[in-house]
Coordinates of C-alpha atoms and ligand atoms in Angstrom, one line a residue:
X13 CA 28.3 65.8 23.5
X14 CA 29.7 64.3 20.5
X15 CA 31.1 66.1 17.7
X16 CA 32.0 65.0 13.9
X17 CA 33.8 67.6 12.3
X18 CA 34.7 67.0 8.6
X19 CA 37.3 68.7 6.6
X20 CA 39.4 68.3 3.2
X21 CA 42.7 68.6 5.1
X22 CA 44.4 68.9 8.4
X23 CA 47.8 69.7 9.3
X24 CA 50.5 67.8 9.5
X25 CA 48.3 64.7 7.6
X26 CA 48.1 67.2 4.6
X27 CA 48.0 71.0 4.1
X28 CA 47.0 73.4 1.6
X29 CA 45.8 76.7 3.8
X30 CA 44.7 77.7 6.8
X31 CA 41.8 75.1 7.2
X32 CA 44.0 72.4 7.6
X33 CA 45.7 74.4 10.4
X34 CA 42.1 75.0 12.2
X35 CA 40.8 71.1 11.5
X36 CA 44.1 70.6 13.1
X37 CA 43.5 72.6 16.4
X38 CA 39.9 73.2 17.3
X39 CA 39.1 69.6 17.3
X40 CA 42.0 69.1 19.9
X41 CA 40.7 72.5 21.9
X42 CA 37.2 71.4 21.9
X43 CA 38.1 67.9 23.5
X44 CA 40.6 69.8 26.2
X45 CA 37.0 71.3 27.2
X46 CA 35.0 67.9 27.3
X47 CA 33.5 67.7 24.3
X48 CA 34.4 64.2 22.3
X49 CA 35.4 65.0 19.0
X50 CA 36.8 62.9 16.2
X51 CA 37.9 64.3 12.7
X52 CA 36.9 62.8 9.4
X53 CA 39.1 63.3 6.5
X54 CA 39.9 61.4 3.6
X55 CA 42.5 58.4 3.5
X56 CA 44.9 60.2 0.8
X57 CA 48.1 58.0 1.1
X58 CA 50.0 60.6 3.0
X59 CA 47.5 61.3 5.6
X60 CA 47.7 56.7 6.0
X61 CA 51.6 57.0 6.1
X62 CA 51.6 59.6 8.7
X63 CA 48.7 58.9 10.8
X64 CA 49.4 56.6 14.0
X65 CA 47.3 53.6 15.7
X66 CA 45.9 53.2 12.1
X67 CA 42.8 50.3 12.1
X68 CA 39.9 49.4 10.4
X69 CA 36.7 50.3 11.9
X70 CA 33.9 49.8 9.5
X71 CA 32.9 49.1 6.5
X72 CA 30.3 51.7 4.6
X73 CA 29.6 49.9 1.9
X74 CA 28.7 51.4 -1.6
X75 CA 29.1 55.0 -1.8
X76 CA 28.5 57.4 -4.7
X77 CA 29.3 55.4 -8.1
X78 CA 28.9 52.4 -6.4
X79 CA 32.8 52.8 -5.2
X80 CA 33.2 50.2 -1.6
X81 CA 34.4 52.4 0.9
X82 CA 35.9 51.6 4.4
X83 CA 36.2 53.6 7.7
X84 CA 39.9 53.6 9.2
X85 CA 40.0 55.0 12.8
X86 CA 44.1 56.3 13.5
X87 CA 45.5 59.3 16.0
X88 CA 46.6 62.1 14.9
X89 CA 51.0 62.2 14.7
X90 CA 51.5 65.0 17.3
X91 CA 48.6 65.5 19.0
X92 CA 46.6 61.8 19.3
X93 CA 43.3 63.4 18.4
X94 CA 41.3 60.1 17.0
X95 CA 40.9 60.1 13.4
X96 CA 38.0 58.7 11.2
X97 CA 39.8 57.9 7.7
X98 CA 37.7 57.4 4.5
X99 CA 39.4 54.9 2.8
X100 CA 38.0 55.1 -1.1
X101 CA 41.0 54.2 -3.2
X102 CA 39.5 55.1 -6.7
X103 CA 38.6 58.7 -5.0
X104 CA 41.4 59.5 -3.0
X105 CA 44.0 57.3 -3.6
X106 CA 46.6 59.9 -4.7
X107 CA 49.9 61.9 -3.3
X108 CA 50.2 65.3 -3.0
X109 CA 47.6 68.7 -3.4
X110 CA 44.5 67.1 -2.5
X111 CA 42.8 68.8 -4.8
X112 CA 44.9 69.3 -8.2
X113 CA 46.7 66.9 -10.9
X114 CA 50.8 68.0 -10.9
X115 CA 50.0 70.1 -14.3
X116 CA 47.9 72.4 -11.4
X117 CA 44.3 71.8 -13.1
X118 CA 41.7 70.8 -10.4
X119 CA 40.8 66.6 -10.9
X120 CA 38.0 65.9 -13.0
X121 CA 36.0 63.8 -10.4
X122 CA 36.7 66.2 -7.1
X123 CA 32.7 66.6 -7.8
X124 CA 32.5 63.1 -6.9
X125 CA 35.3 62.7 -4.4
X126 CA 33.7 65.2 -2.4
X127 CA 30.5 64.4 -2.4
X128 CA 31.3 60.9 -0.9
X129 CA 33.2 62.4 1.2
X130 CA 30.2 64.3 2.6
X131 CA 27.8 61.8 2.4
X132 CA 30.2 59.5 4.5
X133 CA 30.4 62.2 6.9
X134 CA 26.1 62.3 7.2
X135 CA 26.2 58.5 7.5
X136 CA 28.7 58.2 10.6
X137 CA 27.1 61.3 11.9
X138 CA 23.7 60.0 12.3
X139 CA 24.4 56.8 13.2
X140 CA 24.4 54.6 10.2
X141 CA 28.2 54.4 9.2
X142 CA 28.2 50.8 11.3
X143 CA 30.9 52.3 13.5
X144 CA 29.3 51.7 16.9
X145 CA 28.9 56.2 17.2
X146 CA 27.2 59.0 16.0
X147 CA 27.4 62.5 16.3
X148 CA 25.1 64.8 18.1
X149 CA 26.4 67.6 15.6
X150 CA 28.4 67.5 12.5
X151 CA 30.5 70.4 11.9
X152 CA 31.4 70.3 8.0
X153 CA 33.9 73.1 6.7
X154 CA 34.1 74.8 3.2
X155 CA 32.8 73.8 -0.1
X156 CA 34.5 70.5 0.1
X157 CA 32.1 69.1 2.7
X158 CA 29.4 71.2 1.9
X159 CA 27.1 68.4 0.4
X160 CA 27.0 66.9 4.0
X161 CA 24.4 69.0 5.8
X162 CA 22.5 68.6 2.3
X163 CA 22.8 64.6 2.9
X164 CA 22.2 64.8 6.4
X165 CA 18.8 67.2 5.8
X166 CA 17.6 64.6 3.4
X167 CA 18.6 61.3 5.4
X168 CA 16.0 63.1 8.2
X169 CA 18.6 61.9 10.9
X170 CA 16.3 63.2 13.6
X171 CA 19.1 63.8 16.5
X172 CA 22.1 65.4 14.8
X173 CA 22.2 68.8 13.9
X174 CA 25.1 70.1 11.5
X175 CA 27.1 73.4 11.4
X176 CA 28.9 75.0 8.8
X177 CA 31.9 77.0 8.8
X178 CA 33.2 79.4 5.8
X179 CA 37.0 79.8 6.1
X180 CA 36.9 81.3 2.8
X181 CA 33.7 82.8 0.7
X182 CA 36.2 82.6 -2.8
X183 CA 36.0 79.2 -3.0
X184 CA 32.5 77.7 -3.8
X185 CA 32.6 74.4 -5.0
X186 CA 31.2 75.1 -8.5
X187 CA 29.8 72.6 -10.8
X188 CA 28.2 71.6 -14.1
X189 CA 24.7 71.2 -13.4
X190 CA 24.7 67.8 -14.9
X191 CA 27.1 66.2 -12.0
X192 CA 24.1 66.3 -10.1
X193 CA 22.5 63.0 -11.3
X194 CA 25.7 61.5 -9.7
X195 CA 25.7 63.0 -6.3
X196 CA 22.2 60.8 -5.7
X197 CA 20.2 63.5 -4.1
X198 CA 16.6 64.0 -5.1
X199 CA 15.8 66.8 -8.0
X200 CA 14.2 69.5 -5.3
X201 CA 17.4 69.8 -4.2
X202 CA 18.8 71.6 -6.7
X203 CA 16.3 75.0 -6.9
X204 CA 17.2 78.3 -5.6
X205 CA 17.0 77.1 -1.9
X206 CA 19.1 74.6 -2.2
X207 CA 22.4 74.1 -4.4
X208 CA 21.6 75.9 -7.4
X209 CA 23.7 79.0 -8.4
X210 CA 23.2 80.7 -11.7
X211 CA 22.6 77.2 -13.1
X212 CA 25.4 75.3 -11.4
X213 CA 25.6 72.9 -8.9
X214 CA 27.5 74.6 -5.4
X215 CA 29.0 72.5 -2.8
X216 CA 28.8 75.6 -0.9
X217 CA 25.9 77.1 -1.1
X218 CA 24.3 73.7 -0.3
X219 CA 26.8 73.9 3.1
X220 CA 25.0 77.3 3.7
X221 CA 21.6 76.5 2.7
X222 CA 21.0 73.2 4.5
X223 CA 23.2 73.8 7.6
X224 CA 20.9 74.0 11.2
X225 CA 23.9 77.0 11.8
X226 CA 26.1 78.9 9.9
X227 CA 29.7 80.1 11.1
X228 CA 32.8 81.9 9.6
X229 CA 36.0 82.8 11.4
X230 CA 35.6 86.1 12.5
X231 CA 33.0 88.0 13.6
X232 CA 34.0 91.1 11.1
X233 CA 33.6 88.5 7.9
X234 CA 30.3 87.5 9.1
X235 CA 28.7 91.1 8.9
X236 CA 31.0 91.7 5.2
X237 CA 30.1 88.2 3.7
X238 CA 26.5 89.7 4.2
X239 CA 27.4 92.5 1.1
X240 CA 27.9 91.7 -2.5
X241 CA 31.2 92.9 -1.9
X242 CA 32.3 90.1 0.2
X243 CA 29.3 87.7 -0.6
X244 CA 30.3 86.6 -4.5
X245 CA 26.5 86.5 -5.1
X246 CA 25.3 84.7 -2.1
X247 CA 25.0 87.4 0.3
X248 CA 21.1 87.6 -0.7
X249 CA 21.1 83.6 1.6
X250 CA 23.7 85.1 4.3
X251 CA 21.5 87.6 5.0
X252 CA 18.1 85.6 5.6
X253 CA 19.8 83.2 7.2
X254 CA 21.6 85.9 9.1
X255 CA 19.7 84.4 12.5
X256 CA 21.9 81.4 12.1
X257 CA 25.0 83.3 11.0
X258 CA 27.9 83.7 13.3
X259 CA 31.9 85.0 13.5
X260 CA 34.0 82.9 15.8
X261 CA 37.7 84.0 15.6
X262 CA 40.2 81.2 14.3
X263 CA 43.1 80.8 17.5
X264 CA 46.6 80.2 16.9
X265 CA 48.9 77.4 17.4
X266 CA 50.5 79.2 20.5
X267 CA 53.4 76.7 21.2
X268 CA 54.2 76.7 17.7
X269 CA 54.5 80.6 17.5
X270 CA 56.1 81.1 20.9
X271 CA 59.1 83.8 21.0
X272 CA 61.0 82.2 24.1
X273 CA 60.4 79.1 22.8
X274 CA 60.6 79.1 19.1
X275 CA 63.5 76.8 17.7
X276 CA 63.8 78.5 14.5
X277 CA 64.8 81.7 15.5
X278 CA 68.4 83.0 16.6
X279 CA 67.7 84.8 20.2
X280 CA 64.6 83.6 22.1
X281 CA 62.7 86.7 23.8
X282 CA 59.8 88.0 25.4
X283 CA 57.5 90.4 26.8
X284 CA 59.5 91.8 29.7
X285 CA 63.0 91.5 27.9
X286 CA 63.4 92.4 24.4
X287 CA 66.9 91.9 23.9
X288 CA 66.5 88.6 22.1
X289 CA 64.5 90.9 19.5
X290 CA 67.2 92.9 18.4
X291 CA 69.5 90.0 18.0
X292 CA 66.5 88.5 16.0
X293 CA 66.9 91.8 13.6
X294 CA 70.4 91.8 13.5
X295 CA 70.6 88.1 12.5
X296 CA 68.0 88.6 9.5
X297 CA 69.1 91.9 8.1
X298 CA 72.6 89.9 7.9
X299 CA 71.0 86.6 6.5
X300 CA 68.8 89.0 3.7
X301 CA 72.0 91.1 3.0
X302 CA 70.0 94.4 4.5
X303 CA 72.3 97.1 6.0
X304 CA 72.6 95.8 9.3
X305 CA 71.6 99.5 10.9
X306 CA 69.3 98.3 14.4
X307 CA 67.5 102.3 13.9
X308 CA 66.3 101.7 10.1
X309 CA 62.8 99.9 10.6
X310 CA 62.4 96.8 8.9
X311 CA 58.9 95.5 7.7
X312 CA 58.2 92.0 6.8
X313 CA 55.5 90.0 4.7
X314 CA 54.5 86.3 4.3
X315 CA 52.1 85.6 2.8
X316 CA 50.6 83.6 -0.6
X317 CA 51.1 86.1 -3.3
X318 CA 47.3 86.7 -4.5
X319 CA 45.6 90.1 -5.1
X320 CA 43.5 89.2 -1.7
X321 CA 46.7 90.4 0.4
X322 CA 47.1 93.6 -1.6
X323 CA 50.5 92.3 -2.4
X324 CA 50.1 95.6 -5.8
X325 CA 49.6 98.0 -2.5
X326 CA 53.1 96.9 -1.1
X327 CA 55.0 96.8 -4.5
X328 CA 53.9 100.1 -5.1
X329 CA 55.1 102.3 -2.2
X330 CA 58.1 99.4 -2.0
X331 CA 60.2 103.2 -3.5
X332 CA 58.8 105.8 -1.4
X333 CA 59.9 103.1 1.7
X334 CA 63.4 102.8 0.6
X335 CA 63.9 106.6 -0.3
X336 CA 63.3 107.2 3.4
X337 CA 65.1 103.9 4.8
X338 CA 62.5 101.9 5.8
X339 CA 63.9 98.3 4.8
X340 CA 61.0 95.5 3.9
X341 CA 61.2 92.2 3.5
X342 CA 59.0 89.8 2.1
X343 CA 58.4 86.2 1.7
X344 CA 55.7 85.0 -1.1
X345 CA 54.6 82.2 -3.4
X346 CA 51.7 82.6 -5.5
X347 CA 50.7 84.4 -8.7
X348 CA 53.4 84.2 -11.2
X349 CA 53.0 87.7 -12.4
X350 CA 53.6 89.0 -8.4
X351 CA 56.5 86.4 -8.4
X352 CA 58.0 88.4 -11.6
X353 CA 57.8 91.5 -10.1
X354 CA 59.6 91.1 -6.8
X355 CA 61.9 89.4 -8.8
X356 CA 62.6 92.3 -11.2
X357 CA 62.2 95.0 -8.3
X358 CA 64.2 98.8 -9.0
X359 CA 65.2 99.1 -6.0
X360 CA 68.3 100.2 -3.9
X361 CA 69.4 96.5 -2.4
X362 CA 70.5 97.2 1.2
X363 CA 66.5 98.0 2.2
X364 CA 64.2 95.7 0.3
X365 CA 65.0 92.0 0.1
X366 CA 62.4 89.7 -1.4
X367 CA 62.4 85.4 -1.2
X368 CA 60.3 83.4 -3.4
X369 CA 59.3 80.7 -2.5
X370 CA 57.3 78.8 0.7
X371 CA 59.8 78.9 3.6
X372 CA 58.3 77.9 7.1
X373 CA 61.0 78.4 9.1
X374 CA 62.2 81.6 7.1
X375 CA 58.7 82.7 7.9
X376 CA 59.4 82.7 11.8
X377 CA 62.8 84.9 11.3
X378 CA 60.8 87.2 9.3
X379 CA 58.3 87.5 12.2
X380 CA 60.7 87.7 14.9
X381 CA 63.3 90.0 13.3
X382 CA 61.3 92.6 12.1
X383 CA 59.4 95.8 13.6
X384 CA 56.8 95.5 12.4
X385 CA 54.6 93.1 9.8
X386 CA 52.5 94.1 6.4
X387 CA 49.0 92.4 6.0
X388 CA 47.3 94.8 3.5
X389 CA 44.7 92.6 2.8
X390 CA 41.7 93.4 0.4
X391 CA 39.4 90.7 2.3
X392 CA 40.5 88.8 5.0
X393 CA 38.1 85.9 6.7
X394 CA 40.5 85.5 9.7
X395 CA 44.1 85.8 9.0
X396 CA 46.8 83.9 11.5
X397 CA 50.2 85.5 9.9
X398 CA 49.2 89.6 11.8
X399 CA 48.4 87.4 15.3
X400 CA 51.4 85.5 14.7
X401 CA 53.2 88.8 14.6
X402 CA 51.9 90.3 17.6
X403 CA 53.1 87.6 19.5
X404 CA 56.5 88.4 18.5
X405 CA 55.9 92.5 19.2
X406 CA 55.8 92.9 15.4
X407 CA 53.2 95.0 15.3
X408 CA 50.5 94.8 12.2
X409 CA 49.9 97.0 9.6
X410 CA 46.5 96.3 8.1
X411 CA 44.1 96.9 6.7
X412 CA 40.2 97.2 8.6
X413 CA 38.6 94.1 7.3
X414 CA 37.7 90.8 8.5
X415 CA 39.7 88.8 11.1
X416 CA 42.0 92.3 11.0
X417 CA 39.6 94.4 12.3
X418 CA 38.6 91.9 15.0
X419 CA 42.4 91.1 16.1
X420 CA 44.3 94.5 15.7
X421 CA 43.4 97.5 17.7
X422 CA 44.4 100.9 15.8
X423 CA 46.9 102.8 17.9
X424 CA 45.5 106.3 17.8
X425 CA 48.2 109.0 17.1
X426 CA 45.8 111.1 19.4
X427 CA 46.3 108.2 21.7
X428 CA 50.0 105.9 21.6
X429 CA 48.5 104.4 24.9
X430 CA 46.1 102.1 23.6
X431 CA 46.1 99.7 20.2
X432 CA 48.2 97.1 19.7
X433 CA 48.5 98.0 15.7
X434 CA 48.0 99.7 12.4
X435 CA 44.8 99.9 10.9
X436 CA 43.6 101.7 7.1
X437 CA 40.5 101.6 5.3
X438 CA 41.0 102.4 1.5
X439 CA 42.4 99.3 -0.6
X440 CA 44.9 102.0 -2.2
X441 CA 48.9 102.6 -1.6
X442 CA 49.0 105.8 -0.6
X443 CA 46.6 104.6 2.8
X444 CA 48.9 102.2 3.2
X445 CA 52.2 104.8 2.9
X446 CA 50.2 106.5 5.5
X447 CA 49.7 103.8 8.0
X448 CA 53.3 102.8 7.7
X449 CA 54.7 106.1 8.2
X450 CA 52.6 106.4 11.2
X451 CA 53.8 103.4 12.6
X452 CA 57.4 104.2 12.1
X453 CA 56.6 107.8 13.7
X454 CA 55.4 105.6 16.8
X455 CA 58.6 103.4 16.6
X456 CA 60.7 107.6 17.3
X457 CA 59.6 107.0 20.5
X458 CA 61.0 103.8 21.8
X459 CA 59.2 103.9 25.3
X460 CA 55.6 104.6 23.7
X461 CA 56.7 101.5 20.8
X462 CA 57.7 99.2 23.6
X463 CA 54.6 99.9 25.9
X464 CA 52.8 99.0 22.3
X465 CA 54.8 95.8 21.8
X466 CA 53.9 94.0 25.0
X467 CA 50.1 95.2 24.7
X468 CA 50.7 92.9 21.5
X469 CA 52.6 90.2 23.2
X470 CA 49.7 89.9 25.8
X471 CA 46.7 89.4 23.6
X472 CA 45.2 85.9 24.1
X473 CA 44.5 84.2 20.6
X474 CA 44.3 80.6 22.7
X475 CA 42.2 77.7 20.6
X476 CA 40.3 77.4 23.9
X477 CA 38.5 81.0 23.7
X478 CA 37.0 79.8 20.1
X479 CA 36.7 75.9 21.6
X480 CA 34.0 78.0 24.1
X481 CA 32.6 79.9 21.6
X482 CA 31.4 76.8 19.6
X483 CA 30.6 75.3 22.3
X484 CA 27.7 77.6 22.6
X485 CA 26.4 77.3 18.9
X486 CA 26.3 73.5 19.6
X487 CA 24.7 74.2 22.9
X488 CA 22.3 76.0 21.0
X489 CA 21.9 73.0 19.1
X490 CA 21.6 69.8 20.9
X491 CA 21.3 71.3 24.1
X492 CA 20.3 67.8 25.8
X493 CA 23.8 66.4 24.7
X494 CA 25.6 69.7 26.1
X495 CA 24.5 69.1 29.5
X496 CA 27.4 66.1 30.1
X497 CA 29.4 68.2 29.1
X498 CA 31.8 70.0 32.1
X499 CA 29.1 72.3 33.8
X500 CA 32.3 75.0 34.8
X501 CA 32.7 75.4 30.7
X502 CA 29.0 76.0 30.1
X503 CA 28.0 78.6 32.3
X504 CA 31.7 80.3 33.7
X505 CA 30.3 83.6 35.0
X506 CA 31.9 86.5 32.9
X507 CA 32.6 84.6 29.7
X508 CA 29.4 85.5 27.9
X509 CA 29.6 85.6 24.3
X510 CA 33.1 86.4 24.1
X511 CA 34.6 86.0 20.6
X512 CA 31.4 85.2 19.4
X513 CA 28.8 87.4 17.2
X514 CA 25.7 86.6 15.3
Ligands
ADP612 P1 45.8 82.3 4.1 O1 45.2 81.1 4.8 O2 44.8 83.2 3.5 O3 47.0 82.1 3.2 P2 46.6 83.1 6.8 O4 47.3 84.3 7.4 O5 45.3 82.6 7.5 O6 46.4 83.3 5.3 O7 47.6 81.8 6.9 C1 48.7 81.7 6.1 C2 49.6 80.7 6.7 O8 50.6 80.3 5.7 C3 50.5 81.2 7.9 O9 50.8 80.2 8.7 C4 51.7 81.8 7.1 O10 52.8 81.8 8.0 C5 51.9 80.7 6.1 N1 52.5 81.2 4.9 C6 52.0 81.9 3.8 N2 52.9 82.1 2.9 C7 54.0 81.6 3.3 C8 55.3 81.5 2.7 N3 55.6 82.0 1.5 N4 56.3 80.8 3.4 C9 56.0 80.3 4.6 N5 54.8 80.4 5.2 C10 53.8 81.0 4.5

């Protein structure tokens, strides 16, 4: 079985959020399971410098705008997973955010740059790219290659089937109707079935409506993106196509969140010895200028500083936390009027220390030092920061939404022997004084908070669990192609639908 999967970004080529983290890994998982995949992206100039084994493979010809366009096939840096570059240089021939001038403002032509991106995408994935390959399913992913199921419907490519994965419902691809006469796709495209939205063209609504399957990264987010809550006006489509609509949980890069093994962190530790833990604390408190007390608890945060991740929740119960001694630190970059606020913060120092700024290896001493971790989120497709955590026996407090509610099990008071977090339901401080006060309650008793701890530690967020769970969808799909693929990952008794809901 043979598997394009097209994204905007991919870590370490180029990185803006969690999708290039996921086009990153599942490709890799689903070709540790037998399935061939190769990853298309864009030739930005950073993803040329950094890619290995770089060579020209074909050339496409004239896409959108009549711009040439050639195909470069490289390895990824770290992991050697075979690359498929789309080398348009008056598209994407610029450094830095992909998607954004340096003033911030998104480029004028991403309309463009996209769409040729998608269509390129269609082309190699049914066959008529000139690269000596096609795809049996191409799996595009967000608005940005939204337009390539659309080009891939219309091209009638008879043997490849598409999916379509929502990391992230907020972000749709929206356009003035009139692009449309540049994206060379006939007129009954655009109507209410296809990528018309209130009068605009979107990139991806025309993911979800001419996808064969639909997928978002958590089976929680699949049922919420089904509400206008959650749906931002399209959860009238999510719910007809709700057939074809399923959650697969994002994994984790395990050996780059490992406690034994984690460079960036002072003491290594792990599941059956602790000790490393509280050096962890120790060490942070110190580096934070906390009062270095081992019995205060300490709470962390990293996170983009948006209203999605209730960051207003956090700031204010930040002074009923430090009137009882709970210290919290947090690490944030984002809106400018959060980033005032921690920076003006009333509060006593000694228990709340705040760091501006994006810090990765910060971000693994938060995790490792603290007790536990804050991920008040007001929607949450997957999340990776609360599994992250657990890892580490920082146990989540968050709230029950998406990926949260589908990673997290509440610790009952009624029952400290089960759960491996925090959960609350109302997007409002004083739930979310509640839940933290329960968990330091929990934390009183050190036997009970270290039985909870390793339940954490042992939860399996592998890339191989969601590498299976695709693998069904596309199963679904093409099944001729999916029976060369390893029998054993198929049909292993017991693994049913695991991690999978629709
Ligand atoms: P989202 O993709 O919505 O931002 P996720 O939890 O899925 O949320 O992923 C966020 C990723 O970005 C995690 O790897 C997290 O550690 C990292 N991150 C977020 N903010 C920061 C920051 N200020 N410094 C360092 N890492 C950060």
């Amino acid at each position: 079985m043979r598997i394009l999967f097209a994204a905007s970004e991919a870590y370490p080529l180029v990185k803006t959020g969690g999708l290039a983290d996921v086009a990153a890994a599942l490709p890799v998982a689903l070709n540790d399971i037998g399935i061939e995949t190769r990853l298309l992206l864009p030739a930005y100039p950073d993803a040329m410098d950094s890619a290995r084994d770089v060579a020209r493979a074909a050339e496409l010809g004239s896409l959108l705008g009549g711009h040439g366009a050639t195909l470069f096939s490289a390895r990824m840096p770290d992991t050697g997973l075979p690359l498929l570059l789309l080398d348009c240089p008056p598209l994407f021939a610029r450094r830095g955010n992909p998607y954004t001038e340096t003033g911030g403002s998104d480029w004028p032509d991403n309309h463009l740059r996209f769409a040729a991106l998608s269509l390129a995408a269609a082309r190699i994935a049914s066959g008529t790219s000139g690269l000596d390959w096609r795809a049996d399913v191409l799996h595009a992913n967000d608005w940005q290659t939204g337009l390539a199921p659309a080009y891939l419907r219309m091209s009638g490519a008879p043997n490849t089937r598409s999916v379509f994965t929502i990391h992230n419902m907020r972000y749709q691809g929206l356009f003035e109707a009139g692009v449309l006469a540049e994206l060379e796709l006939p007129r009954h495209a655009f109507g209410m079935e296809g990528l018309e939205f209130h009068g605009h063209v979107s990139m991806l609504k025309a993911g979800l409506a001419f996808c064969d399957h639909i997928t978002t990264v958590s089976p929680t987010y699949a049922e919420e993106i089904r509400t206008p809550e959650f749906g931002y006006g399209m959860e009238g489509l999510l719910a007809a196509r709700g057939h074809d609509l399923s959650g697969v949980l994002n994994g984790i890069d395990e050996r780059a969140w490992n406690p034994a093994t984690d460079p960036h962190i002072p003491a290594s530790f792990n599941g059956d010895d602790l000790s490393g833990k509280a050096a962890c604390k120790t060490a942070l408190q110190r580096e934070l200028g906390l009062d270095e007390d081992s019995g205060a608890p300490l709470i962390s945060m990293v996170t983009r500083l948006t209203a999605q991740k209730g960051v207003d929740l956090v700031i204010a119960i930040l002074g009923a936390l430090a009137e009882r001694g709970i210290q919290v630190a947090i690490l944030g970059a984002g809106d400018p009027g959060f980033e005032h606020h921690l920076r003006t913060l009333p509060v006593p120092p000694g228990r709340i220390a705040t760091r501006l700024g994006y810090d990765e290896t910060l971000a693994h001493r938060l995790i490792a030092g603290a007790d536990m971790f804050l991920m008040p989120s007001r929607f949450e497709p997957c999340g990776l920061t609360q599994m992250y955590a657990m890892r580490y026996g920082t146990l989540a407090i968050a709230r029950r939404t998406g990926g949260l509610a589908d990673t997290i099990r509440d610790i009952a008071t009624s029952d400290p022997t089960s759960g491996t977090g925090f959960l609350f339901d109302a997007s409002t401080p004083d739930s979310l004084l509640d839940a933290v006060l329960r968990a330091v309650r929990l934390r009183a008793d050190g036997t009970a908070w270290r039985l909870a701890q390793r339940r954490a530690m042992q939860q399996d967020f592998s890339w191989t669990k969601a590498a299976e769970a695709y693998l069904r969808i596309y199963s679904r799909l093409a099944p001729t192609a999916a029976s060369n693929v390893r029998a054993a990952t198929i049909e292993q008794p017991g693994t049913g639908r695991a991690g999978e809901s629709s």
